[in-house]
């Protein structure tokens, strides 16, 4: 059985992945891009969301180390 924190982390990562996929789809179909600055903004949002995923992984690693007393 999953703990609340594990379940929360899993669902958060899914939401972030879905947001990234939506933005990538909009960029590939041209729906969300009117001009180059808008395109750059959307790419920046995707980069920020990917960064958030990396931070989730780093936070999990830090918590696991603390649980083990390292």
Tab-separated table of N, CA and C in Angstrom:
chain	number	residue	atom	x	y	z
A	1	UNK	N	0.838	-1.180	0.000
A	1	UNK	CA	0.000	0.000	0.000
A	1	UNK	C	0.888	1.251	0.000
A	2	UNK	N	0.475	2.237	-0.775
A	2	UNK	CA	1.255	3.455	-0.887
A	2	UNK	C	0.955	4.410	0.263
A	3	UNK	N	1.991	5.081	0.716
A	3	UNK	CA	1.764	6.121	1.713
A	3	UNK	C	1.194	7.343	1.001
A	4	UNK	N	0.644	8.258	1.772
A	4	UNK	CA	0.079	9.474	1.190
A	4	UNK	C	1.142	10.242	0.420
A	5	UNK	N	2.338	10.349	0.996
A	5	UNK	CA	3.405	11.110	0.344
A	5	UNK	C	3.824	10.495	-0.988
A	6	UNK	N	3.910	9.174	-1.030
A	6	UNK	CA	4.277	8.487	-2.264
A	6	UNK	C	3.196	8.679	-3.317
A	7	UNK	N	1.955	8.543	-2.896
A	7	UNK	CA	0.842	8.738	-3.809
A	7	UNK	C	0.809	10.176	-4.317
A	8	UNK	N	1.022	11.141	-3.424
A	8	UNK	CA	1.043	12.549	-3.806
A	8	UNK	C	2.128	12.822	-4.836
A	9	UNK	N	3.321	12.296	-4.578
A	9	UNK	CA	4.435	12.511	-5.495
A	9	UNK	C	4.126	11.921	-6.868
A	10	UNK	N	3.587	10.732	-6.899
A	10	UNK	CA	3.256	10.067	-8.165
A	10	UNK	C	2.231	10.885	-8.949
A	11	UNK	N	1.194	11.346	-8.273
A	11	UNK	CA	0.143	12.114	-8.947
A	11	UNK	C	0.656	13.471	-9.413
A	12	UNK	N	1.506	14.104	-8.606
A	12	UNK	CA	2.090	15.383	-9.000
A	12	UNK	C	2.927	15.224	-10.259
A	13	UNK	N	3.736	14.165	-10.315
A	13	UNK	CA	4.558	13.916	-11.493
A	13	UNK	C	3.689	13.667	-12.725
A	14	UNK	N	2.584	12.958	-12.558
A	14	UNK	CA	1.666	12.735	-13.681
A	14	UNK	C	1.092	14.052	-14.182
A	15	UNK	N	0.681	14.912	-13.256
A	15	UNK	CA	0.118	16.205	-13.645
A	15	UNK	C	1.147	17.054	-14.392
A	16	UNK	N	2.379	17.041	-13.907
A	16	UNK	CA	3.437	17.811	-14.563
A	16	UNK	C	3.721	17.238	-15.946
A	17	UNK	N	3.801	15.912	-16.050
A	17	UNK	CA	4.012	15.276	-17.356
A	17	UNK	C	2.890	15.627	-18.332
A	18	UNK	N	1.654	15.608	-17.853
A	18	UNK	CA	0.509	15.950	-18.706
A	18	UNK	C	0.590	17.400	-19.177
A	19	UNK	N	0.994	18.304	-18.280
A	19	UNK	CA	1.124	19.711	-18.646
A	19	UNK	C	2.214	19.897	-19.702
A	20	UNK	N	3.316	19.173	-19.549
A	20	UNK	CA	4.397	19.236	-20.536
A	20	UNK	C	3.899	18.727	-21.884
A	21	UNK	N	3.206	17.592	-21.878
A	21	UNK	CA	2.696	17.023	-23.122
A	21	UNK	C	1.711	17.965	-23.815
A	22	UNK	N	0.853	18.614	-23.037
A	22	UNK	CA	-0.100	19.565	-23.620
A	22	UNK	C	0.615	20.728	-24.294
A	23	UNK	N	1.609	21.264	-23.613
A	23	UNK	CA	2.350	22.399	-24.180
A	23	UNK	C	3.123	21.974	-25.429
A	24	UNK	N	3.732	20.780	-25.386
A	24	UNK	CA	4.469	20.297	-26.550
A	24	UNK	C	3.521	20.089	-27.735
A	25	UNK	N	2.345	19.555	-27.465
A	25	UNK	CA	1.371	19.349	-28.540
A	25	UNK	C	0.937	20.684	-29.145
A	26	UNK	N	0.692	21.667	-28.284
A	26	UNK	CA	0.325	22.988	-28.795
A	26	UNK	C	1.422	23.586	-29.657
A	27	UNK	N	2.663	23.393	-29.247
A	27	UNK	CA	3.770	23.923	-30.039
A	27	UNK	C	3.919	23.194	-31.366
A	28	UNK	N	3.736	21.889	-31.348
A	28	UNK	CA	3.921	21.118	-32.578
A	28	UNK	C	2.801	21.360	-33.588
A	29	UNK	N	1.607	21.672	-33.112
A	29	UNK	CA	0.500	21.937	-34.032
A	29	UNK	C	0.370	23.411	-34.361
A	30	UNK	N	1.083	24.253	-33.643
A	30	UNK	CA	1.046	25.677	-33.908
A	30	UNK	C	-0.127	26.399	-33.276
A	31	UNK	N	-0.855	25.729	-32.395
A	31	UNK	CA	-2.035	26.354	-31.792
A	31	UNK	C	-1.690	27.481	-30.833
A	32	UNK	N	-0.657	27.316	-30.050
A	32	UNK	CA	-0.351	28.299	-29.022
A	32	UNK	C	0.706	29.304	-29.412
A	33	UNK	N	1.180	29.272	-30.652
A	33	UNK	CA	2.279	30.152	-31.034
A	33	UNK	C	1.815	31.186	-32.042
A	34	UNK	N	1.835	32.406	-31.615
A	34	UNK	CA	1.482	33.508	-32.503
A	34	UNK	C	2.754	34.133	-33.066
A	35	UNK	N	3.745	34.274	-32.212
A	35	UNK	CA	4.996	34.885	-32.620
A	35	UNK	C	6.147	34.236	-31.848
A	36	UNK	N	7.348	34.645	-32.185
A	36	UNK	CA	8.523	34.029	-31.576
A	36	UNK	C	8.596	34.230	-30.061
A	37	UNK	N	8.307	35.419	-29.529
A	37	UNK	CA	8.336	35.568	-28.068
A	37	UNK	C	7.355	34.635	-27.352
A	38	UNK	N	6.189	34.418	-27.942
A	38	UNK	CA	5.225	33.484	-27.350
A	38	UNK	C	5.781	32.067	-27.382
A	39	UNK	N	6.407	31.699	-28.491
A	39	UNK	CA	7.038	30.382	-28.610
A	39	UNK	C	8.101	30.204	-27.528
A	40	UNK	N	8.956	31.200	-27.374
A	40	UNK	CA	10.014	31.127	-26.362
A	40	UNK	C	9.431	31.006	-24.960
A	41	UNK	N	8.347	31.714	-24.718
A	41	UNK	CA	7.690	31.645	-23.411
A	41	UNK	C	7.189	30.230	-23.136
A	42	UNK	N	6.553	29.629	-24.123
A	42	UNK	CA	6.034	28.267	-23.954
A	42	UNK	C	7.165	27.265	-23.731
A	43	UNK	N	8.255	27.431	-24.462
A	43	UNK	CA	9.422	26.554	-24.286
A	43	UNK	C	10.005	26.744	-22.890
A	44	UNK	N	10.010	27.973	-22.413
A	44	UNK	CA	10.491	28.246	-21.062
A	44	UNK	C	9.621	27.584	-20.006
A	45	UNK	N	8.321	27.572	-20.221
A	45	UNK	CA	7.418	26.898	-19.284
A	45	UNK	C	7.702	25.403	-19.265
A	46	UNK	N	7.908	24.821	-20.442
A	46	UNK	CA	8.236	23.392	-20.512
A	46	UNK	C	9.534	23.111	-19.754
A	47	UNK	N	10.528	23.955	-19.929
A	47	UNK	CA	11.799	23.779	-19.219
A	47	UNK	C	11.594	23.880	-17.711
A	48	UNK	N	10.762	24.815	-17.281
A	48	UNK	CA	10.476	24.955	-15.857
A	48	UNK	C	9.764	23.750	-15.287
A	49	UNK	N	8.831	23.190	-16.050
A	49	UNK	CA	8.117	22.000	-15.581
A	49	UNK	C	9.064	20.801	-15.500
A	50	UNK	N	9.965	20.687	-16.458
A	50	UNK	CA	10.955	19.600	-16.401
A	50	UNK	C	11.869	19.766	-15.190
A	51	UNK	N	12.184	21.013	-14.883
A	51	UNK	CA	12.993	21.291	-13.702
A	51	UNK	C	12.261	20.844	-12.437
A	52	UNK	N	10.960	21.096	-12.389
A	52	UNK	CA	10.156	20.678	-11.242
A	52	UNK	C	10.195	19.164	-11.086
A	53	UNK	N	10.152	18.430	-12.197
A	53	UNK	CA	10.261	16.968	-12.125
A	53	UNK	C	11.616	16.553	-11.554
A	54	UNK	N	12.670	17.220	-11.979
A	54	UNK	CA	14.002	16.915	-11.454
A	54	UNK	C	14.066	17.182	-9.950
A	55	UNK	N	13.456	18.286	-9.513
A	55	UNK	CA	13.461	18.612	-8.095
A	55	UNK	C	12.688	17.577	-7.289
A	56	UNK	N	11.623	17.029	-7.857
A	56	UNK	CA	10.881	15.962	-7.174
A	56	UNK	C	11.798	14.768	-6.932
A	57	UNK	N	12.553	14.414	-7.958
A	57	UNK	CA	13.481	13.295	-7.821
A	57	UNK	C	14.570	13.571	-6.802
A	58	UNK	N	15.106	14.783	-6.819
A	58	UNK	CA	16.148	15.142	-5.855
A	58	UNK	C	15.599	15.150	-4.432
A	59	UNK	N	14.393	15.658	-4.261
A	59	UNK	CA	13.789	15.686	-2.926
A	59	UNK	C	13.571	14.270	-2.405
A	60	UNK	N	13.148	13.374	-3.271
A	60	UNK	CA	12.953	11.977	-2.872
A	60	UNK	C	14.285	11.365	-2.435
A	61	UNK	N	15.331	11.631	-3.188
A	61	UNK	CA	16.655	11.112	-2.842
A	61	UNK	C	17.118	11.644	-1.491
A	62	UNK	N	16.923	12.929	-1.252
A	62	UNK	CA	17.322	13.536	0.016
A	62	UNK	C	16.537	12.919	1.172
A	63	UNK	N	15.240	12.744	0.992
A	63	UNK	CA	14.403	12.154	2.045
A	63	UNK	C	14.823	10.714	2.328
A	64	UNK	N	15.132	9.967	1.285
A	64	UNK	CA	15.574	8.570	1.474
A	64	UNK	C	16.882	8.515	2.239
A	65	UNK	N	17.798	9.429	1.958
A	65	UNK	CA	19.066	9.461	2.675
A	65	UNK	C	18.839	9.787	4.151
A	66	UNK	N	17.952	10.723	4.420
A	66	UNK	CA	17.692	11.105	5.807
A	66	UNK	C	17.030	9.962	6.582
A	67	UNK	N	16.170	9.196	5.904
A	67	UNK	CA	15.537	8.050	6.553
A	67	UNK	C	16.578	7.009	6.956
A	68	UNK	N	17.613	6.871	6.135
A	68	UNK	CA	18.660	5.880	6.403
A	68	UNK	C	19.726	6.418	7.345
A	69	UNK	N	19.626	7.693	7.687
A	69	UNK	CA	20.581	8.277	8.621
A	69	UNK	C	21.889	8.681	7.995
A	70	UNK	N	21.906	8.938	6.723
A	70	UNK	CA	23.148	9.316	6.031
A	70	UNK	C	23.309	10.806	6.001
